[in-house]
Short mmCIF file of C-alpha atoms (C1' of nucleotides) and ligand atoms in Angstrom, two decimals:
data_model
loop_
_atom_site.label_atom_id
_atom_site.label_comp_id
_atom_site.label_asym_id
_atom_site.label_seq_id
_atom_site.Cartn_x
_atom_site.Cartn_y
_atom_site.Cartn_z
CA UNK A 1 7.75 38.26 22.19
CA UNK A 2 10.77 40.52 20.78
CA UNK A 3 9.17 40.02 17.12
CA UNK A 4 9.23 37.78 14.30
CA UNK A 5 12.35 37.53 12.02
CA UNK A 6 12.40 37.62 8.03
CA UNK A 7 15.17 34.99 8.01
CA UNK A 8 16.69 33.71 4.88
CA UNK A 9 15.22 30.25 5.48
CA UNK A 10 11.84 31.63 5.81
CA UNK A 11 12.26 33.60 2.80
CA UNK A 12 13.51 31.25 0.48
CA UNK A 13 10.24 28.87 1.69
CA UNK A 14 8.24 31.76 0.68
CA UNK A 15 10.01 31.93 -2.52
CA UNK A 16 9.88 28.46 -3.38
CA UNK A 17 6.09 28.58 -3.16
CA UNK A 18 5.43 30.97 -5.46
CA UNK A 19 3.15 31.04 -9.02
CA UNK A 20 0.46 29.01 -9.74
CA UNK A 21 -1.05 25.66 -9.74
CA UNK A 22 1.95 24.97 -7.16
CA UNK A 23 0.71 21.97 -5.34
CA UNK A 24 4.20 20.89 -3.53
CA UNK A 25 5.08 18.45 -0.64
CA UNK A 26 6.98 19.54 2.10
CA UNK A 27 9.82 17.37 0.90
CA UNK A 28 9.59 18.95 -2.66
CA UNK A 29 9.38 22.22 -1.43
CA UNK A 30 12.69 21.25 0.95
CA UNK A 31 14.84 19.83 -2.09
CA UNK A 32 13.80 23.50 -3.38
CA UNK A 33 15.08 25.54 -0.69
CA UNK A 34 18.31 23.23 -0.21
CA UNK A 35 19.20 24.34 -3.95
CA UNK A 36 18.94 27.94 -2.74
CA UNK A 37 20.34 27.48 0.44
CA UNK A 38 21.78 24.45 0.79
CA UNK A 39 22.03 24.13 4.81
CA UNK A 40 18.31 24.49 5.47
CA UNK A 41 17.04 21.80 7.41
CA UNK A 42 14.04 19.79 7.26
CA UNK A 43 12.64 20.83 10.56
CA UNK A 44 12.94 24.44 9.17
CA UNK A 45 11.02 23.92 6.32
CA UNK A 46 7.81 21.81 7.97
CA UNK A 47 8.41 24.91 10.95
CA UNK A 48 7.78 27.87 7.80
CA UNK A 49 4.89 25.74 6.44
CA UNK A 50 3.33 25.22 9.74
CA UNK A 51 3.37 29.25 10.04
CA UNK A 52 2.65 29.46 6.83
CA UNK A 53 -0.44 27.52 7.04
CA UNK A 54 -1.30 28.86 10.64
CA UNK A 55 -0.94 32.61 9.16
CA UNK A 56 -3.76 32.15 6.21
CA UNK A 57 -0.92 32.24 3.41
CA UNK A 58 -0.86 28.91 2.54
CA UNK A 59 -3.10 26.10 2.64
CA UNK A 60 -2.74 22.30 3.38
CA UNK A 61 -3.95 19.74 0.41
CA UNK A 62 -4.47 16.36 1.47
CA UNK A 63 -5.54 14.77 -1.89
CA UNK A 64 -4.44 11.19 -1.51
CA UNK A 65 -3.45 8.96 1.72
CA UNK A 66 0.71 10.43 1.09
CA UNK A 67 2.11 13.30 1.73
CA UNK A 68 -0.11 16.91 2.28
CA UNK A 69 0.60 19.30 -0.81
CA UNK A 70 0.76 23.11 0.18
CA UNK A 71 -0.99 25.75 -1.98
CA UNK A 72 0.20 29.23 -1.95
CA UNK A 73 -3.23 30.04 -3.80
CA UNK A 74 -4.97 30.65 -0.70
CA UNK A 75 -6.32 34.00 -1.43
CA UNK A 76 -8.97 32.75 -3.80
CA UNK A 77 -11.46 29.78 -3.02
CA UNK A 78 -11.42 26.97 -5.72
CA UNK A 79 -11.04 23.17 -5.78
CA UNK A 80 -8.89 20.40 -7.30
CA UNK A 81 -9.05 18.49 -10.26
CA UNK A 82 -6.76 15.42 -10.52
CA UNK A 83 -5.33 13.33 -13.43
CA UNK A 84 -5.78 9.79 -11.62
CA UNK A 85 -2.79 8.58 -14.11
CA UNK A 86 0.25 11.08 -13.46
CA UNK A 87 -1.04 12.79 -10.43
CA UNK A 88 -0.78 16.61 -12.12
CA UNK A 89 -3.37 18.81 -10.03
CA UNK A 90 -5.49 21.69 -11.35
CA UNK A 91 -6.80 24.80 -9.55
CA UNK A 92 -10.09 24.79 -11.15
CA UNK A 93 -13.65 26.83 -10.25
CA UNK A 94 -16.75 24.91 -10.08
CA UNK A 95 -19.82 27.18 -10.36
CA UNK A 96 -21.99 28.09 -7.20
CA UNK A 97 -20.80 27.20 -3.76
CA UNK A 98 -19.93 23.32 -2.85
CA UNK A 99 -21.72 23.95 0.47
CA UNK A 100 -25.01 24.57 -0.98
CA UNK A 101 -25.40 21.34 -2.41
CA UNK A 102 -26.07 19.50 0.99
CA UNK A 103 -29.60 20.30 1.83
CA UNK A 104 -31.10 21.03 5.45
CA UNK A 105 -31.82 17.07 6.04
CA UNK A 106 -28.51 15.93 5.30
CA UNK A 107 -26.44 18.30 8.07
CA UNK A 108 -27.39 16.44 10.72
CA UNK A 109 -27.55 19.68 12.83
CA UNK A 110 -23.56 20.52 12.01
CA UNK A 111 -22.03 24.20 11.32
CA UNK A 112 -21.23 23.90 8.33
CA UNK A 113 -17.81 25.83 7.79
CA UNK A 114 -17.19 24.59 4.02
CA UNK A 115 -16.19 21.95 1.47
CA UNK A 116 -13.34 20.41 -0.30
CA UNK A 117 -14.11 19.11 -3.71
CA UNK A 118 -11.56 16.45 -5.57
CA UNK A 119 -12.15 16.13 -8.96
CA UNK A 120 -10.54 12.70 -10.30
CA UNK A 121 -10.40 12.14 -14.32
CA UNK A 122 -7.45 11.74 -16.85
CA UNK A 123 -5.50 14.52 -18.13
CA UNK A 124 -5.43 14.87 -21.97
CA UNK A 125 -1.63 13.35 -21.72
CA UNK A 126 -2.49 10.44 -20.34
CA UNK A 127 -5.37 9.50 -21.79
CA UNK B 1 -4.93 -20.08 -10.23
CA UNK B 2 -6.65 -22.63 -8.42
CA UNK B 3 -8.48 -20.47 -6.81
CA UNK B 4 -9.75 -17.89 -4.11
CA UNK B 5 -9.80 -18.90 -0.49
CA UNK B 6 -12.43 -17.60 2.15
CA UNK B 7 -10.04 -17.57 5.09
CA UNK B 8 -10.74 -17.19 8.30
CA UNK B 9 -9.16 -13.94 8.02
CA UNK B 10 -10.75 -12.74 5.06
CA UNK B 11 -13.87 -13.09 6.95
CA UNK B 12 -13.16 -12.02 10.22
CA UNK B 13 -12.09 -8.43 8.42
CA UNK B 14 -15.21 -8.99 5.93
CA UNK B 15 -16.90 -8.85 9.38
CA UNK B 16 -15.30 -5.94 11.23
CA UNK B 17 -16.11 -3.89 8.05
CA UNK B 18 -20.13 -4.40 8.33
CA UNK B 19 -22.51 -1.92 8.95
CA UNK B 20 -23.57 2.06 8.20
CA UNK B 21 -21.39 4.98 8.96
CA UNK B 22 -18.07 2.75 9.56
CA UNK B 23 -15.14 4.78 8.47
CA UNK B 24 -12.34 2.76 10.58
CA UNK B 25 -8.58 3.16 9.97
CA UNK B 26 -6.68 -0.09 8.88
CA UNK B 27 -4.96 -0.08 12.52
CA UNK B 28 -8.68 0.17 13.91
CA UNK B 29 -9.67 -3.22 11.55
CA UNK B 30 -6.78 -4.48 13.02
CA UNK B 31 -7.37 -4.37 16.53
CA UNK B 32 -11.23 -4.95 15.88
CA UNK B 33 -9.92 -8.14 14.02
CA UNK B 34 -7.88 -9.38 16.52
CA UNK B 35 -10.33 -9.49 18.75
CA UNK B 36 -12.13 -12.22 16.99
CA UNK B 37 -8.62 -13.61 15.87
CA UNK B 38 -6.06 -13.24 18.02
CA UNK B 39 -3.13 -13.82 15.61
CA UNK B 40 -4.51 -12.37 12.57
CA UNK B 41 -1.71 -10.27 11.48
CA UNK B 42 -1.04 -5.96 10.42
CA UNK B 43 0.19 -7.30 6.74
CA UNK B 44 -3.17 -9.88 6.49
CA UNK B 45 -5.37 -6.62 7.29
CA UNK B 46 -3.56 -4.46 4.89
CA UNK B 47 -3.45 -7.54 2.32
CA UNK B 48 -7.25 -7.68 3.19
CA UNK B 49 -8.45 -4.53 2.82
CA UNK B 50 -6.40 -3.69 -0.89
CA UNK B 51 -8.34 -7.07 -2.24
CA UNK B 52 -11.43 -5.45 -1.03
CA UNK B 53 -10.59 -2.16 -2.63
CA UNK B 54 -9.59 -3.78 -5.70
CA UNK B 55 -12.90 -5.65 -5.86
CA UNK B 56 -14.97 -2.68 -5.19
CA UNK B 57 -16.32 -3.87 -2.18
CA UNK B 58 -14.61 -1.19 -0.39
CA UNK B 59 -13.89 2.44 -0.39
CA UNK B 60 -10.75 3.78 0.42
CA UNK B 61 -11.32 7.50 1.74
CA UNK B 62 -8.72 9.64 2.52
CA UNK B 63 -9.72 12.78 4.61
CA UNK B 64 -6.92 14.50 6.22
CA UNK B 65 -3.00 13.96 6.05
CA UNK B 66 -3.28 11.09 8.78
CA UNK B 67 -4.31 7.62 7.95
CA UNK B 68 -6.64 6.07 5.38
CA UNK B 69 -10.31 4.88 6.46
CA UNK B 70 -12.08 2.27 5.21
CA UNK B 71 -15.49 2.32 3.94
CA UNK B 72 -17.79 -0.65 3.45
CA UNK B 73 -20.78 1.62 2.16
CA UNK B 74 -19.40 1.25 -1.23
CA UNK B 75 -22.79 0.59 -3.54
CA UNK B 76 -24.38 3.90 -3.31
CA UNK B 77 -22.09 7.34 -3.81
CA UNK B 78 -22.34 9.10 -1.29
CA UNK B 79 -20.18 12.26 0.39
CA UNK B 80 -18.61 13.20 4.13
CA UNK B 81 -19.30 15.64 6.32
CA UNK B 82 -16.60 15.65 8.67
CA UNK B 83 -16.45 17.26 12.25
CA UNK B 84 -13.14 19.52 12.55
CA UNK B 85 -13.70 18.77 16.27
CA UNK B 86 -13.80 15.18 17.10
CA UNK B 87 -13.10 13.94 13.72
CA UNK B 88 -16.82 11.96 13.64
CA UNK B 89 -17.45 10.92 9.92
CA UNK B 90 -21.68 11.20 8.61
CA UNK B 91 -22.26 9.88 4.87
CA UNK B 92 -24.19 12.04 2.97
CA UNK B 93 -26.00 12.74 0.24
CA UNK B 94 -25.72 16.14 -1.79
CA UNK B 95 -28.18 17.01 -4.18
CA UNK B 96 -27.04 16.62 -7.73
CA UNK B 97 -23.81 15.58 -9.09
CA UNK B 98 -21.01 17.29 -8.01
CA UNK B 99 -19.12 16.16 -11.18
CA UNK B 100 -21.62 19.21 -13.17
CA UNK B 101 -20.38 21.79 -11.10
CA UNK B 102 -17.52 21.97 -13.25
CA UNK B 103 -18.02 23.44 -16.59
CA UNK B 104 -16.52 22.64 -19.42
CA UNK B 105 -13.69 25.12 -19.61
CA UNK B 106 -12.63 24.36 -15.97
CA UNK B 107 -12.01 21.11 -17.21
CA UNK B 108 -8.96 21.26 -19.20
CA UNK B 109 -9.19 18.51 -21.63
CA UNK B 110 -9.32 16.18 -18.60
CA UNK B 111 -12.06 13.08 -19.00
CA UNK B 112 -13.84 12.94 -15.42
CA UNK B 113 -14.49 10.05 -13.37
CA UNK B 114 -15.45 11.48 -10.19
CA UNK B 115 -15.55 13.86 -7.54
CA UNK B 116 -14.89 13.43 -3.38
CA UNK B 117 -16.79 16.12 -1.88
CA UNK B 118 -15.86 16.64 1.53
CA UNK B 119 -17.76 18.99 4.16
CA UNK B 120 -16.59 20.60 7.22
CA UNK B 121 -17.87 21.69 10.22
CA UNK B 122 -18.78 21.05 13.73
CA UNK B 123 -20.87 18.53 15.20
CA UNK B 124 -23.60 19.49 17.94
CA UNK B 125 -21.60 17.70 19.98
CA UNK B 126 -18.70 19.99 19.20
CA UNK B 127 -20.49 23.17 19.19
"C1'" DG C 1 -1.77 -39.15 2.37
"C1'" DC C 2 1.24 -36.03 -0.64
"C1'" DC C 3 1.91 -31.86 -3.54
"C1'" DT C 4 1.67 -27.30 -4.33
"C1'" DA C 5 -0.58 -22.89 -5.05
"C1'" DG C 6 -2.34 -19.75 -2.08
"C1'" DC C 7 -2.18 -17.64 2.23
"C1'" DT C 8 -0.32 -15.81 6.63
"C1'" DT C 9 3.19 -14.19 9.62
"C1'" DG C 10 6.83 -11.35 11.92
"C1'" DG C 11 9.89 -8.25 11.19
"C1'" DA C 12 12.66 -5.23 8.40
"C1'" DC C 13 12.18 -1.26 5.88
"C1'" DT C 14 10.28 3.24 3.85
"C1'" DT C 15 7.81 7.51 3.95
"C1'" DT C 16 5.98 11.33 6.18
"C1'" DG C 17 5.89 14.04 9.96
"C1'" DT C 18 6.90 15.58 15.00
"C1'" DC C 19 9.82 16.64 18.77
"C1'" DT C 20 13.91 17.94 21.45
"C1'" DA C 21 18.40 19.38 23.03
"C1'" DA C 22 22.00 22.01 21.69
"C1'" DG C 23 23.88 25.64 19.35
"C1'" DT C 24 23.56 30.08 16.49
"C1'" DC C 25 21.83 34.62 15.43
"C1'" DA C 26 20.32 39.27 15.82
"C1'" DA C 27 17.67 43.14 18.17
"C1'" DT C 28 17.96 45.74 22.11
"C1'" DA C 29 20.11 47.58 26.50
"C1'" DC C 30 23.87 49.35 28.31
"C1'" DG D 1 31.09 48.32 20.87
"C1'" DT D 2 29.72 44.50 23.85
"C1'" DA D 3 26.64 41.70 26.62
"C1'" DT D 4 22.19 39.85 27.04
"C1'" DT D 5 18.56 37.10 25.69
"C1'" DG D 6 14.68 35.55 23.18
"C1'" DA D 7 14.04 33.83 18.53
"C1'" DC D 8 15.55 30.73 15.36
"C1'" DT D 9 17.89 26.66 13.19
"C1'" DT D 10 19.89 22.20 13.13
"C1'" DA D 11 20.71 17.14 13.39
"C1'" DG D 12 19.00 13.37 14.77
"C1'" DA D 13 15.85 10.58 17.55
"C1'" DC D 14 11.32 9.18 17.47
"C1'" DA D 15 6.53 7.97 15.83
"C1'" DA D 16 2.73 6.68 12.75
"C1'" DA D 17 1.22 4.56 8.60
"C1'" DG D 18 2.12 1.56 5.21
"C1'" DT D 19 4.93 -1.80 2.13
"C1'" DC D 20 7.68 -5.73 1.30
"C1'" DC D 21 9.83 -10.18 1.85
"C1'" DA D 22 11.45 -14.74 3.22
"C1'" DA D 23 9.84 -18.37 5.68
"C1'" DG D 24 6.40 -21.31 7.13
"C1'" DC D 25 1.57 -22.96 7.16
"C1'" DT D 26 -2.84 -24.74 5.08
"C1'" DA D 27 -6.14 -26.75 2.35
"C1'" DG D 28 -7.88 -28.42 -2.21
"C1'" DG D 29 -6.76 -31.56 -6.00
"C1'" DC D 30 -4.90 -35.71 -7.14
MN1 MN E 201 -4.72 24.83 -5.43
MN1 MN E 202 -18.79 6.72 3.78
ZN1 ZN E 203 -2.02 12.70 -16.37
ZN1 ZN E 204 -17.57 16.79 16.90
#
DNA sequence: GCCTAGCTTGGACTTTGTCTAAGTCAATAC
DNA sequence: GTATTGACTTAGACAAAGTCCAAGCTAGGC
């Protein structure tokens, strides 16, 4: 390998997912990058996110049966909460560590290597 | 409405989804299904399985970006503890509620229903 | 034995994601 | 400076999972 390139499609997908609380879909984060550079393709942009992903910089949310979100938050462990009416998603920190909760008898002698945790309610605009 | 029928392919995917531990995608009822009922068709399964959803009778579990599974274990809450090497599904039990691991101000006005807890690791098979 | 609401079917269609062949780009060698 | 060549991008084909619809079938009520 002759080295890996800073292109300006990988940058913009870096610069798309940027901030907080950004939960996008690949196709979201696409129509994003398209409005900075229109030409990118679709193949391009599931490509970054793969590397993304694969690199530790992003991470993959699979919240509902559609389409994964990707999380630029990946730095810092916490957990989702969802409003079940308009779909907005939360970063949020429960308190101890998910894992802890499942005692000895219920592993069934796995290694445990951590949790997701999907909290579902209504968000104060929708209820 | 004159009223609800118990067809022979309500019942044939009432049957497929019996048992502990069954997690099966709606392509897996399908084929199980078919089976029993040769011409039972993909859009009677789907049809199927979002009546038994709607009635509560079934869970709908969604645990990576790939398809939905089904889960007829829908009485008593209960968790997963996936394997991130073969994919095998366990239900299990965590002590507490995992709804109470959130505190108050990591709740953001939301009103909370729920919370999917899912656990990874690897299986002994795996290992 | 009809009527008709309820049900099933096959296939078209959509969404989300993967893969590939062809072409473009840029770092290095010369 | 130019050629080389591996890295990268692109469009579109393909695949998996799920939804939708028009047409036809079935069974319960009369
Ligand atoms: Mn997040
Ligand atoms: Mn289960
Ligand atoms: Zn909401
Ligand atoms: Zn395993």
């Amino acid at each position: 390998m002759r080295g890996w390139r800073l292109t300006a499609q990988r940058r913009v997908v870096a610069e798309v997912l940027d901030g907080d609380h950004v939960h996008l879909t690949a196709d979201e984060v696409h129509a994003r990058a398209v409005s900075r550079l229109p030409e990118i393709s679709r193949a391009t942009v599931y490509n970054t996110l793969g590397e993304l992903v694969t690199l530790g910089e992003v991470l993959e949310v699979a919240t509902d049966g559609r389409a994964k979100r990707y999380d630029p938050n990946a730095h810092q462990a916490h957990q989702h909460l969802i409003c079940s009416g308009c779909g907005a998603i939360r970063d949020v920190h429960p308190l101890g560590d998910p894992v802890a909760a499942l005692p000895a008898d219920q592993r069934f002698g796995f290694t445990l290597s951590g949790a997701e945790v999907t909290y579902r309610g209504l968000c104060p605009d929708c209820r």
